[in-house]
Amino acid sequence: MALLTFTDRGIFCERANVYIDPWKPVDYAMITHGHADHSRWGSKHYLCTRTAAPVINYRLGDVNIETVEYGEVKTINGVKFSFHPAGHIIGSAQIRVEYKGEIWVASGDYKLEDDGLSEAYEPVKCQHFITESTFGLPVYRWVPQEEVFADINDWWRANKEDNQVSVVTAYALGKAQRLLQGLDPSLGTIYTHGAIENTNEVIRAQGIDLPPTVRVTQAIDKKEYPGNMVIATPGAVGQTWMKKFGRARVGAASGWMTLRGARRRRGADRGFVLSDHCDWPSLLEAIDLTGADNIYVTHGYTALFSKYLRGLGYNAVELETEYEGELAEIETKKEEEESVST
């Protein structure tokens, strides 16, 4: 039997009786990162990186979490497990699994571009590589993040001259903090949706510095918003929460903004192509860097990406999983609940 298999509960290592990012409760879950489709409530024991633990604990509540440092080896029944930076969000990891010379890597979600906030992606040599394919089509090609942030700040500056509020939507965990790092605070105050500010507080409490922000509350006079920036969750757009800003222009920061129609569906005036996942070229680069011949493709354009990889000579197969990539990071229901108090 292979060292890792794919079951109805998730990616399973039978020899160690351990699951990686299971989508059903298990006895022992190793977690690549804190997004809801990879980190689910109900398991008896969790293992993740030290920097991922605070936000996972915040989101899952009172659960039993053990942490490891990047590169630290944990051996269970002879199987060696280690976590390596995935570059996706703070604390995110690829999980390396080794037994008697057989080596697998489960990538979770990942990106190669160093955002200066997440631990930078590290390629890990292996024979079997489990990859996501959220943006596994040639149309998805990112421009350098410096250009994206310059574009966003120019848009904010123009809105300020028109006395308009700038609202940019971003996922509460990961994208919002990355966006915050790229905004120019000299332009004005940066306000945040409650779900985003709650996450910021968890991250700041673990000693990670983030630029100053102000939580949007009913106590703030509406006259204070024009000319300033608001980072909101995607689920907030179109809701009563937005009425407090009056005249506002809405931008969306997402890899999906590449495609015509995505901006309209998000109710946005402007789309900024910014993703915490790999684009097409970096997916291919990452797979090449692993040296793996056997590629297992999860969530995204699995069929098309697997077929393309087979054309390149890889033993590539598509898998059915319950991971959802960038769509899952919206987490609308939780955001709505957290916005009630603001």
Coordinates of C-alpha atoms in Angstrom, one line a residue:
M1 CA 0.0 0.0 0.0
A2 CA 1.1 3.5 -0.7
L3 CA 2.4 5.6 2.2
L4 CA -0.5 8.1 1.7
T5 CA -4.0 7.1 0.4
F6 CA -7.1 9.2 -0.4
T7 CA -10.2 8.2 1.7
D8 CA -13.7 9.6 2.3
R9 CA -12.3 11.4 5.4
G10 CA -9.2 12.9 3.7
I11 CA -5.6 12.2 2.9
F12 CA -4.6 9.2 5.1
C13 CA -1.3 7.7 6.4
E14 CA -2.4 4.3 7.6
R15 CA 1.0 3.4 9.1
A16 CA 0.9 6.4 11.4
N17 CA -3.0 6.6 11.7
V18 CA -2.8 10.2 10.7
Y19 CA -4.9 12.4 8.3
I20 CA -3.7 15.5 6.5
D21 CA -6.4 18.3 6.4
P22 CA -9.3 15.9 6.9
W23 CA -12.8 17.0 6.0
K24 CA -14.4 14.8 8.6
P25 CA -13.5 14.4 12.3
V26 CA -10.6 12.0 13.0
D27 CA -8.4 11.1 15.9
Y28 CA -5.2 12.8 14.6
A29 CA -5.3 15.7 12.1
M30 CA -2.2 17.4 10.6
I31 CA -3.3 20.8 9.4
T32 CA -1.6 22.8 6.6
H33 CA -3.2 26.2 7.4
G34 CA -6.2 27.9 9.0
H35 CA -8.7 28.3 6.1
A36 CA -12.0 26.6 6.8
D37 CA -11.7 24.0 4.0
H38 CA -8.4 22.7 5.4
S39 CA -8.9 23.3 9.1
R40 CA -12.2 21.8 10.4
W41 CA -13.7 21.3 13.8
G42 CA -14.3 17.9 15.5
S43 CA -11.0 16.0 15.5
K44 CA -9.4 14.9 18.7
H45 CA -5.9 16.1 18.2
Y46 CA -4.4 18.7 15.8
L47 CA -0.8 19.3 14.7
C48 CA 0.2 22.5 12.9
T49 CA 3.0 25.0 12.8
R50 CA 3.6 27.3 15.8
T51 CA 2.6 30.4 13.8
A52 CA -0.6 28.9 12.4
A53 CA -1.9 27.7 15.7
P54 CA -3.3 31.0 17.2
V55 CA -5.7 31.7 14.3
I56 CA -6.7 28.0 14.1
N57 CA -7.4 28.0 17.8
Y58 CA -9.4 31.2 17.4
R59 CA -11.5 29.7 14.6
L60 CA -12.0 26.2 16.0
G61 CA -12.4 27.2 19.6
D62 CA -11.2 25.0 22.5
V63 CA -9.4 22.1 20.6
N64 CA -6.3 20.1 21.4
I65 CA -3.5 21.6 19.3
E66 CA 0.1 20.6 19.3
T67 CA 2.6 22.7 17.3
V68 CA 5.9 22.2 15.6
E69 CA 8.5 24.5 14.1
Y70 CA 9.2 24.5 10.3
G71 CA 11.6 21.7 9.5
E72 CA 11.2 19.9 12.9
V73 CA 10.7 16.1 12.4
K74 CA 8.0 14.3 14.3
T75 CA 8.1 10.5 14.0
I76 CA 5.0 8.4 14.5
N77 CA 5.4 4.6 14.2
G78 CA 8.5 5.0 12.1
V79 CA 7.0 7.6 9.7
K80 CA 8.7 11.0 9.6
F81 CA 6.5 14.1 9.3
S82 CA 7.8 17.6 8.8
F83 CA 6.2 21.0 8.0
H84 CA 7.8 23.4 5.4
P85 CA 6.7 26.9 4.4
A86 CA 4.0 27.1 1.7
G87 CA 3.9 30.9 1.3
H88 CA 0.1 30.9 1.3
I89 CA -0.7 32.7 4.6
I90 CA 1.0 33.2 7.9
G91 CA 1.9 29.7 9.3
S92 CA 0.9 27.8 6.2
A93 CA 2.8 24.6 5.5
Q94 CA 3.4 21.8 3.1
I95 CA 3.6 18.5 4.9
R96 CA 6.5 16.1 4.1
V97 CA 5.9 12.4 4.9
E98 CA 8.7 9.9 4.7
Y99 CA 9.0 6.1 5.4
K100 CA 11.8 3.8 4.2
G101 CA 12.8 6.1 1.4
E102 CA 9.3 6.8 0.1
I103 CA 8.6 10.5 0.3
W104 CA 5.4 12.4 -0.2
V105 CA 4.6 16.1 0.1
A106 CA 1.0 17.5 0.6
S107 CA 1.1 21.1 -0.5
G108 CA -2.2 22.3 0.9
D109 CA -2.6 25.8 -0.7
Y110 CA 0.6 27.6 -1.7
K111 CA 2.2 30.4 -3.7
L112 CA 5.8 31.1 -4.8
E113 CA 5.8 34.9 -4.6
D114 CA 7.2 36.1 -1.3
D115 CA 4.6 38.6 0.2
G116 CA 6.9 39.6 3.1
L117 CA 4.3 38.5 5.6
S118 CA 3.9 34.7 5.2
E119 CA 6.9 32.5 5.6
A120 CA 8.4 32.3 2.1
Y121 CA 7.7 29.1 0.0
E122 CA 10.3 26.4 0.2
P123 CA 10.5 23.7 -2.5
V124 CA 10.7 20.2 -1.0
K125 CA 12.1 17.3 -3.0
C126 CA 9.9 14.2 -3.1
Q127 CA 8.6 11.4 -5.3
H128 CA 4.9 12.0 -4.8
F129 CA 3.5 15.6 -4.8
I130 CA -0.1 16.5 -3.9
T131 CA -0.8 19.9 -5.5
E132 CA -3.8 22.2 -5.6
S133 CA -4.9 23.6 -9.0
T134 CA -7.1 26.6 -8.0
F135 CA -5.8 28.6 -10.9
G136 CA -4.6 25.7 -13.1
L137 CA -5.4 27.3 -16.5
P138 CA -2.9 29.3 -18.7
V139 CA -5.2 32.4 -18.5
Y140 CA -4.2 32.9 -14.9
R141 CA -0.9 34.8 -14.8
W142 CA -0.1 37.3 -12.0
V143 CA 1.8 40.6 -12.4
P144 CA 4.3 41.5 -9.6
Q145 CA 2.5 42.4 -6.4
E146 CA 4.3 45.8 -6.3
E147 CA 2.4 46.8 -9.5
V148 CA -0.9 45.7 -8.0
F149 CA -0.4 47.7 -4.8
A150 CA 0.6 50.7 -6.8
D151 CA -2.6 50.4 -8.8
I152 CA -4.7 50.1 -5.7
N153 CA -3.1 53.1 -4.0
D154 CA -3.5 55.2 -7.2
W155 CA -7.2 54.2 -7.2
W156 CA -7.5 55.2 -3.5
R157 CA -5.8 58.6 -4.3
A158 CA -8.3 59.3 -7.1
N159 CA -11.3 58.4 -5.0
K160 CA -10.0 60.6 -2.2
E161 CA -9.8 63.6 -4.6
D162 CA -13.5 62.9 -5.4
N163 CA -14.4 62.7 -1.7
Q164 CA -15.4 59.0 -2.1
V165 CA -14.9 56.2 0.3
S166 CA -12.6 53.4 -1.1
V167 CA -13.8 49.9 -0.1
V168 CA -11.6 46.9 -1.1
T169 CA -12.8 43.4 -0.4
A170 CA -10.4 40.7 0.8
Y171 CA -10.7 37.5 2.7
A172 CA -10.5 37.9 6.5
L173 CA -7.5 35.6 6.9
G174 CA -4.5 36.1 4.6
K175 CA -5.6 38.4 1.8
A176 CA -6.7 41.2 4.2
Q177 CA -3.4 41.3 6.0
R178 CA -1.4 41.1 2.8
L179 CA -3.5 44.0 1.4
L180 CA -2.9 46.0 4.5
Q181 CA 0.8 45.6 4.1
G182 CA 0.6 47.1 0.6
L183 CA -1.6 50.1 1.2
D184 CA -0.1 53.6 1.6
P185 CA -1.1 54.8 5.1
S186 CA -0.1 58.3 4.3
L187 CA -3.3 58.6 2.2
G188 CA -5.6 58.3 5.2
T189 CA -7.1 56.0 7.8
I190 CA -7.5 52.3 7.0
Y191 CA -10.8 51.0 8.5
T192 CA -11.6 47.2 8.7
H193 CA -14.6 45.0 8.8
G194 CA -15.1 43.2 12.2
A195 CA -14.2 39.8 10.9
I196 CA -10.9 41.2 9.6
E197 CA -10.1 43.1 12.7
N198 CA -10.7 40.1 14.9
T199 CA -8.2 38.2 12.8
N200 CA -5.8 41.1 12.9
E201 CA -6.0 41.1 16.7
V202 CA -5.1 37.4 16.9
I203 CA -2.1 37.9 14.6
R204 CA -0.9 41.0 16.4
A205 CA -1.2 39.1 19.7
Q206 CA 1.4 36.5 18.5
G207 CA 3.9 39.3 17.9
I208 CA 3.5 39.9 14.2
D209 CA 3.4 43.6 13.3
L210 CA 0.6 44.9 11.1
P211 CA 0.0 48.5 10.0
P212 CA -2.6 50.5 12.2
T213 CA -6.2 49.9 11.5
V214 CA -9.5 51.1 12.9
R215 CA -12.5 48.7 13.4
V216 CA -15.7 49.9 11.7
T217 CA -18.3 50.5 14.4
Q218 CA -21.6 52.3 14.8
A219 CA -19.9 54.8 17.1
I220 CA -17.9 56.2 14.1
D221 CA -19.4 59.3 12.6
K222 CA -20.2 58.6 8.9
K223 CA -18.5 61.9 8.0
E224 CA -15.2 60.4 8.9
Y225 CA -15.2 57.8 6.1
P226 CA -14.9 59.9 2.8
G227 CA -11.4 59.9 1.4
N228 CA -10.3 56.9 3.5
M229 CA -9.9 53.2 2.9
V230 CA -12.1 50.3 4.2
I231 CA -11.0 46.7 3.9
A232 CA -14.2 44.6 3.9
T233 CA -15.0 40.9 3.5
P234 CA -16.4 39.8 0.1
G235 CA -19.7 38.8 1.9
A236 CA -20.2 42.4 3.2
V237 CA -20.8 43.9 -0.3
G238 CA -24.5 44.4 -1.0
Q239 CA -25.4 44.1 2.7
T240 CA -26.8 46.8 5.0
W241 CA -23.3 47.0 6.6
M242 CA -22.2 49.0 3.5
K243 CA -24.8 51.7 3.9
K244 CA -22.8 53.6 6.6
F245 CA -20.2 54.6 3.9
G246 CA -22.7 56.5 1.7
R247 CA -20.9 57.2 -1.6
A248 CA -18.3 54.5 -2.0
R249 CA -16.4 52.9 -4.7
V250 CA -15.8 49.1 -4.4
G251 CA -12.7 47.2 -5.5
A252 CA -12.1 43.4 -5.2
A253 CA -8.7 41.9 -4.7
S254 CA -8.7 38.3 -6.0
G255 CA -7.2 36.0 -8.6
W256 CA -10.7 35.6 -10.0
M257 CA -10.6 39.2 -11.2
T258 CA -8.6 37.9 -14.2
L259 CA -11.8 36.8 -15.9
R260 CA -14.4 39.1 -17.3
G261 CA -17.6 38.8 -15.3
A262 CA -16.0 38.0 -12.0
R263 CA -15.9 41.7 -11.0
R264 CA -19.5 42.2 -11.9
R265 CA -20.6 39.2 -9.8
R266 CA -18.7 40.6 -6.8
G267 CA -20.5 43.9 -7.2
A268 CA -17.2 45.7 -7.7
D269 CA -16.3 48.9 -9.6
R270 CA -12.6 47.8 -9.9
G271 CA -10.9 44.4 -9.9
F272 CA -7.3 43.9 -8.7
V273 CA -5.7 40.6 -9.6
L274 CA -4.1 39.5 -6.4
S275 CA -4.0 35.9 -5.2
D276 CA -2.5 33.9 -2.4
H277 CA -2.4 30.9 -4.7
C278 CA -0.1 30.0 -7.6
D279 CA -0.8 31.1 -11.1
W280 CA -0.3 28.8 -14.1
P281 CA 3.5 29.4 -14.5
S282 CA 4.2 29.1 -10.8
L283 CA 2.2 25.8 -10.5
L284 CA 4.4 24.3 -13.2
E285 CA 7.6 25.7 -11.7
A286 CA 6.7 24.4 -8.2
I287 CA 6.0 20.9 -9.6
D288 CA 9.3 20.9 -11.5
L289 CA 11.2 22.0 -8.3
T290 CA 9.9 19.0 -6.3
G291 CA 11.5 16.6 -8.8
A292 CA 8.4 14.4 -8.3
D293 CA 7.2 12.1 -11.1
N294 CA 3.8 11.3 -9.5
I295 CA 1.5 14.3 -9.2
Y296 CA -1.9 14.2 -7.5
V297 CA -4.1 17.2 -8.4
T298 CA -6.8 18.5 -6.0
H299 CA -9.3 21.4 -6.0
G300 CA -9.5 23.6 -9.0
Y301 CA -9.1 22.8 -12.6
T302 CA -8.1 19.2 -11.8
A303 CA -9.0 17.5 -15.0
L304 CA -7.5 20.0 -17.4
F305 CA -4.4 20.5 -15.3
S306 CA -3.8 16.7 -14.8
K307 CA -4.2 16.2 -18.6
Y308 CA -1.6 18.9 -19.3
L309 CA 0.8 17.4 -16.8
R310 CA 0.5 14.0 -18.4
G311 CA 1.3 15.6 -21.7
L312 CA 4.6 16.8 -20.1
G313 CA 5.4 13.2 -19.1
Y314 CA 4.2 13.2 -15.4
N315 CA 2.2 10.4 -13.9
A316 CA -0.6 12.9 -13.0
V317 CA -4.1 12.0 -11.6
E318 CA -7.0 14.1 -10.6
L319 CA -8.5 13.7 -7.1
E320 CA -11.9 14.4 -5.7
T321 CA -11.5 16.3 -2.4
E322 CA -13.6 18.8 -0.4
Y323 CA -11.0 21.6 -0.7
E324 CA -12.2 24.7 -2.4
G325 CA -9.2 27.0 -2.9
E326 CA -9.9 30.8 -3.0
L327 CA -13.7 30.4 -3.1
A328 CA -13.7 28.8 0.4
E329 CA -11.9 31.7 1.9
I330 CA -15.0 33.9 1.5
E331 CA -16.6 32.2 4.5
T332 CA -19.7 34.3 4.2
K333 CA -21.7 32.9 7.0
K334 CA -19.0 33.4 9.6
E335 CA -18.3 36.9 8.3
E336 CA -22.0 37.8 8.6
E337 CA -22.1 36.6 12.2
E338 CA -19.0 38.5 13.1
S339 CA -20.3 41.7 11.5
V340 CA -23.5 41.8 13.5
S341 CA -21.8 43.4 16.4
T342 CA -20.3 46.2 14.2

